[in-house]
Amino acid sequence: MLTSREELDGCLPGAARVWLDEALAEAAHAADRAGTRTPDRPDTGAGNPPWELRFASAGRHCGPEHADAVRALLLVEARPAAPDLARLYAQGTAAERRAVLLTLHRLAPGSAALPLVEDALRTNDTRLVAAAVGPYAAAHLDAHGWRHAVLKCLFTEVPVEAVAALADRARGDTELARMLEDFAAERTAAGRPVPADLRTVLALTATPAAAPTEES
């Protein structure tokens, strides 16, 4: 759970609060400019908008412990288009990429941001993997991609509690159960322990899917 603006105001020192106010104002200005662009009135500004510099320096000004929350607020305020969001992710540090992933479900980019989730799931950075399996992934990953995301968590020892909507999506998923059993068998054959989280997920797959209700 990311810290809210009100909570940040209560824990940030005065200079950091002033910096955050200025940063959010720049992000809001960028969003307003984006809203006025049309084919006849394209954006003619050079370089990246100032709020993106704030995004990169959030940890330095507000503390690394608050950087995720500050960056999320900036993203929500700026509402970058999908190509800008992808660029921000591609050019960012691991910490900046994590903030993008944590905020995707609040930005409503549709399925356009799925490549960012897929990229994070190809890494072995546990912070990125944990951020990638949040509410956005739960809503947009297809069954195949989501099952492999769960296995990625088990493989990298990311707690499965990080997987949003785990119980709902795992319920009655016999293919996921087969994949989990194969993974457990491979670990056992290699003399390696089977993660306790695997048994947790396997138990969820045994829960029957909800039966469709008849409309009266």
Tab-separated table of C-alpha atoms in Angstrom:
chain	number	residue	atom	x	y	z
A	1	MET	CA	0.000	0.000	0.000
A	2	LEU	CA	1.472	3.315	-1.099
A	3	THR	CA	1.514	6.245	1.287
A	4	SER	CA	-1.208	8.808	0.544
A	5	ARG	CA	-0.626	12.523	0.000
A	6	GLU	CA	-2.094	13.283	3.425
A	7	GLU	CA	0.236	10.788	5.083
A	8	LEU	CA	3.206	12.215	3.210
A	9	ASP	CA	2.345	15.721	4.379
A	10	GLY	CA	2.420	14.403	7.926
A	11	CYS	CA	5.883	12.859	7.700
A	12	LEU	CA	7.841	14.935	5.186
A	13	PRO	CA	9.887	17.899	6.405
A	14	GLY	CA	8.895	21.372	5.227
A	15	ALA	CA	11.375	21.616	2.360
A	16	ALA	CA	10.278	18.250	0.984
A	17	ARG	CA	6.603	19.256	1.145
A	18	VAL	CA	7.354	22.436	-0.805
A	19	TRP	CA	9.292	20.395	-3.358
A	20	LEU	CA	6.399	17.950	-3.686
A	21	ASP	CA	3.873	20.768	-4.154
A	22	GLU	CA	5.988	22.199	-6.966
A	23	ALA	CA	6.496	18.778	-8.521
A	24	LEU	CA	2.767	18.000	-8.525
A	25	ALA	CA	1.993	21.406	-10.023
A	26	GLU	CA	4.439	20.688	-12.852
A	27	ALA	CA	2.845	17.278	-13.403
A	28	ALA	CA	-0.636	18.826	-13.495
A	29	HIS	CA	0.585	21.414	-16.001
A	30	ALA	CA	1.948	18.637	-18.221
A	31	ALA	CA	-1.414	16.844	-18.056
A	32	ASP	CA	-3.231	20.054	-19.023
A	33	ARG	CA	-0.919	20.563	-21.986
A	34	ALA	CA	-1.448	16.991	-23.100
A	35	GLY	CA	-5.198	17.563	-22.979
A	36	THR	CA	-4.961	20.487	-25.408
A	37	ARG	CA	-2.938	18.646	-28.058
A	38	THR	CA	-4.690	17.928	-31.336
A	39	PRO	CA	-3.408	16.965	-34.795
A	40	ASP	CA	-3.591	20.685	-35.660
A	41	ARG	CA	-1.951	21.742	-32.379
A	42	PRO	CA	0.825	19.285	-31.596
A	43	ASP	CA	3.160	19.700	-28.671
A	44	THR	CA	6.169	21.685	-29.898
A	45	GLY	CA	8.093	21.657	-26.622
A	46	ALA	CA	11.628	20.315	-26.678
A	47	GLY	CA	12.869	17.670	-24.278
A	48	ASN	CA	11.068	15.857	-21.508
A	49	PRO	CA	8.659	17.762	-19.242
A	50	PRO	CA	10.074	19.094	-15.941
A	51	TRP	CA	7.993	16.729	-13.809
A	52	GLU	CA	9.960	13.797	-15.196
A	53	LEU	CA	13.127	15.253	-13.677
A	54	ARG	CA	11.245	15.437	-10.389
A	55	PHE	CA	10.193	11.819	-10.863
A	56	ALA	CA	13.831	10.770	-11.154
A	57	SER	CA	14.979	12.789	-8.132
A	58	ALA	CA	12.100	11.935	-5.769
A	59	GLY	CA	14.261	9.806	-3.493
A	60	ARG	CA	16.869	12.510	-3.104
A	61	HIS	CA	14.341	15.181	-2.124
A	62	CYS	CA	11.756	13.169	-0.172
A	63	GLY	CA	13.784	10.217	1.064
A	64	PRO	CA	14.094	6.742	-0.480
A	65	GLU	CA	11.445	5.396	1.894
A	66	HIS	CA	8.879	7.763	0.332
A	67	ALA	CA	10.076	7.638	-3.270
A	68	ASP	CA	7.518	5.062	-4.485
A	69	ALA	CA	4.607	7.064	-3.079
A	70	VAL	CA	5.889	10.388	-4.432
A	71	ARG	CA	6.497	8.947	-7.881
A	72	ALA	CA	3.035	7.373	-7.893
A	73	LEU	CA	1.458	10.747	-7.075
A	74	LEU	CA	3.392	12.369	-9.911
A	75	LEU	CA	2.297	9.699	-12.384
A	76	VAL	CA	-1.351	9.997	-11.382
A	77	GLU	CA	-1.200	13.783	-11.672
A	78	ALA	CA	0.631	13.815	-15.017
A	79	ARG	CA	-1.366	10.995	-16.642
A	80	PRO	CA	1.340	10.217	-19.225
A	81	ALA	CA	0.220	8.600	-22.468
A	82	ALA	CA	1.200	4.967	-22.942
A	83	PRO	CA	4.256	5.751	-25.135
A	84	ASP	CA	5.527	8.271	-22.555
A	85	LEU	CA	4.937	5.768	-19.771
A	86	ALA	CA	6.907	3.143	-21.683
A	87	ARG	CA	9.746	5.612	-22.253
A	88	LEU	CA	9.780	6.590	-18.582
A	89	TYR	CA	10.007	2.910	-17.652
A	90	ALA	CA	12.690	2.102	-20.229
A	91	GLN	CA	14.892	5.032	-19.226
A	92	GLY	CA	14.381	4.643	-15.488
A	93	THR	CA	16.402	3.033	-12.753
A	94	ALA	CA	15.081	-0.102	-11.077
A	95	ALA	CA	13.474	2.076	-8.392
A	96	GLU	CA	11.766	4.235	-11.017
A	97	ARG	CA	10.551	1.193	-12.913
A	98	ARG	CA	9.130	-0.231	-9.712
A	99	ALA	CA	7.142	2.967	-9.127
A	100	VAL	CA	5.712	2.790	-12.649
A	101	LEU	CA	4.642	-0.830	-12.133
A	102	LEU	CA	3.058	-0.061	-8.754
A	103	THR	CA	0.977	2.731	-10.290
A	104	LEU	CA	-0.234	1.112	-13.525
A	105	HIS	CA	-3.656	0.187	-12.149
A	106	ARG	CA	-4.271	3.845	-11.284
A	107	LEU	CA	-3.386	5.115	-14.752
A	108	ALA	CA	-5.880	3.112	-16.851
A	109	PRO	CA	-3.581	2.525	-19.858
A	110	GLY	CA	-5.658	-0.468	-20.958
A	111	SER	CA	-3.510	-3.335	-22.174
A	112	ALA	CA	-0.877	-0.973	-23.613
A	113	ALA	CA	1.335	-1.294	-20.531
A	114	LEU	CA	1.494	-5.098	-20.588
A	115	PRO	CA	4.987	-5.046	-22.177
A	116	LEU	CA	6.244	-3.292	-19.034
A	117	VAL	CA	4.860	-6.055	-16.823
A	118	GLU	CA	6.266	-8.724	-19.119
A	119	ASP	CA	9.676	-7.050	-19.056
A	120	ALA	CA	9.719	-6.954	-15.256
A	121	LEU	CA	8.742	-10.619	-15.076
A	122	ARG	CA	11.723	-11.536	-17.253
A	123	THR	CA	14.102	-10.115	-14.647
A	124	ASN	CA	15.289	-11.708	-11.426
A	125	ASP	CA	14.884	-8.442	-9.523
A	126	THR	CA	12.475	-9.482	-6.784
A	127	ARG	CA	11.272	-5.922	-6.172
A	128	LEU	CA	10.309	-5.568	-9.825
A	129	VAL	CA	8.672	-8.996	-9.925
A	130	ALA	CA	6.615	-8.203	-6.810
A	131	ALA	CA	5.531	-4.859	-8.268
A	132	ALA	CA	4.665	-6.455	-11.625
A	133	VAL	CA	2.080	-8.883	-10.176
A	134	GLY	CA	-0.149	-6.194	-8.717
A	135	PRO	CA	-3.733	-5.221	-9.659
A	136	TYR	CA	-2.847	-4.238	-13.228
A	137	ALA	CA	-1.440	-7.691	-13.974
A	138	ALA	CA	-4.434	-9.341	-12.322
A	139	ALA	CA	-6.743	-7.398	-14.627
A	140	HIS	CA	-4.817	-7.626	-17.902
A	141	LEU	CA	-2.508	-10.655	-18.037
A	142	ASP	CA	-4.018	-13.562	-19.934
A	143	ALA	CA	-4.243	-16.969	-18.257
A	144	HIS	CA	-0.960	-18.210	-19.708
A	145	GLY	CA	0.971	-15.094	-18.717
A	146	TRP	CA	-0.581	-14.953	-15.275
A	147	ARG	CA	0.255	-18.584	-14.488
A	148	HIS	CA	3.870	-18.007	-15.435
A	149	ALA	CA	3.897	-14.868	-13.283
A	150	VAL	CA	2.857	-16.977	-10.295
A	151	LEU	CA	5.611	-19.488	-11.059
A	152	LYS	CA	8.088	-16.634	-11.386
A	153	CYS	CA	7.194	-15.534	-7.866
A	154	LEU	CA	7.794	-19.038	-6.569
A	155	PHE	CA	11.071	-19.359	-8.459
A	156	THR	CA	12.423	-16.017	-7.219
A	157	GLU	CA	10.955	-16.485	-3.716
A	158	VAL	CA	8.669	-13.468	-3.977
A	159	PRO	CA	5.858	-14.075	-1.449
A	160	VAL	CA	2.675	-14.976	-3.295
A	161	GLU	CA	0.786	-12.498	-1.140
A	162	ALA	CA	2.176	-9.934	-3.608
A	163	VAL	CA	0.024	-11.462	-6.370
A	164	ALA	CA	-3.163	-9.427	-6.645
A	165	ALA	CA	-6.432	-11.371	-6.896
A	166	LEU	CA	-4.551	-14.621	-6.383
A	167	ALA	CA	-7.440	-16.539	-4.841
A	168	ASP	CA	-9.901	-15.417	-7.508
A	169	ARG	CA	-7.689	-16.226	-10.468
A	170	ALA	CA	-6.278	-19.478	-9.072
A	171	ARG	CA	-9.662	-20.895	-8.122
A	172	GLY	CA	-10.377	-24.066	-10.098
A	173	ASP	CA	-7.375	-23.524	-12.413
A	174	THR	CA	-6.397	-27.105	-13.221
A	175	GLU	CA	-3.660	-26.050	-15.622
A	176	LEU	CA	-2.002	-23.945	-12.923
A	177	ALA	CA	-2.271	-26.922	-10.576
A	178	ARG	CA	-0.497	-29.132	-13.133
A	179	MET	CA	2.288	-26.559	-13.563
A	180	LEU	CA	2.711	-26.284	-9.794
A	181	GLU	CA	2.917	-30.052	-9.385
A	182	ASP	CA	5.515	-30.262	-12.171
A	183	PHE	CA	7.538	-27.492	-10.528
A	184	ALA	CA	7.363	-29.255	-7.164
A	185	ALA	CA	8.458	-32.538	-8.748
A	186	GLU	CA	11.437	-30.842	-10.404
A	187	ARG	CA	12.501	-29.265	-7.118
A	188	THR	CA	12.185	-32.557	-5.268
A	189	ALA	CA	14.150	-34.441	-7.924
A	190	ALA	CA	16.915	-31.840	-7.673
A	191	GLY	CA	17.025	-32.218	-3.892
A	192	ARG	CA	15.744	-28.703	-3.352
A	193	PRO	CA	12.939	-27.717	-0.969
A	194	VAL	CA	9.461	-27.027	-2.294
A	195	PRO	CA	8.380	-23.501	-1.337
A	196	ALA	CA	5.596	-23.415	1.229
A	197	ASP	CA	3.866	-20.819	-0.944
A	198	LEU	CA	3.509	-23.425	-3.687
A	199	ARG	CA	1.295	-25.525	-1.442
A	200	THR	CA	-0.717	-22.409	-0.620
A	201	VAL	CA	-1.424	-21.713	-4.276
A	202	LEU	CA	-2.051	-25.372	-5.041
A	203	ALA	CA	-4.716	-25.435	-2.337
A	204	LEU	CA	-6.380	-22.428	-3.958
A	205	THR	CA	-6.581	-24.213	-7.304
A	206	ALA	CA	-8.485	-27.040	-5.650
A	207	THR	CA	-11.305	-24.642	-4.761
A	208	PRO	CA	-14.093	-25.133	-7.321
A	209	ALA	CA	-14.810	-22.193	-9.573
A	210	ALA	CA	-18.008	-20.380	-8.729
A	211	ALA	CA	-20.984	-21.733	-10.604
A	212	PRO	CA	-22.760	-19.230	-12.869
A	213	THR	CA	-25.953	-17.869	-11.390
A	214	GLU	CA	-29.221	-18.030	-13.256
A	215	GLU	CA	-30.878	-14.728	-13.975
A	216	SER	CA	-34.380	-14.596	-12.652
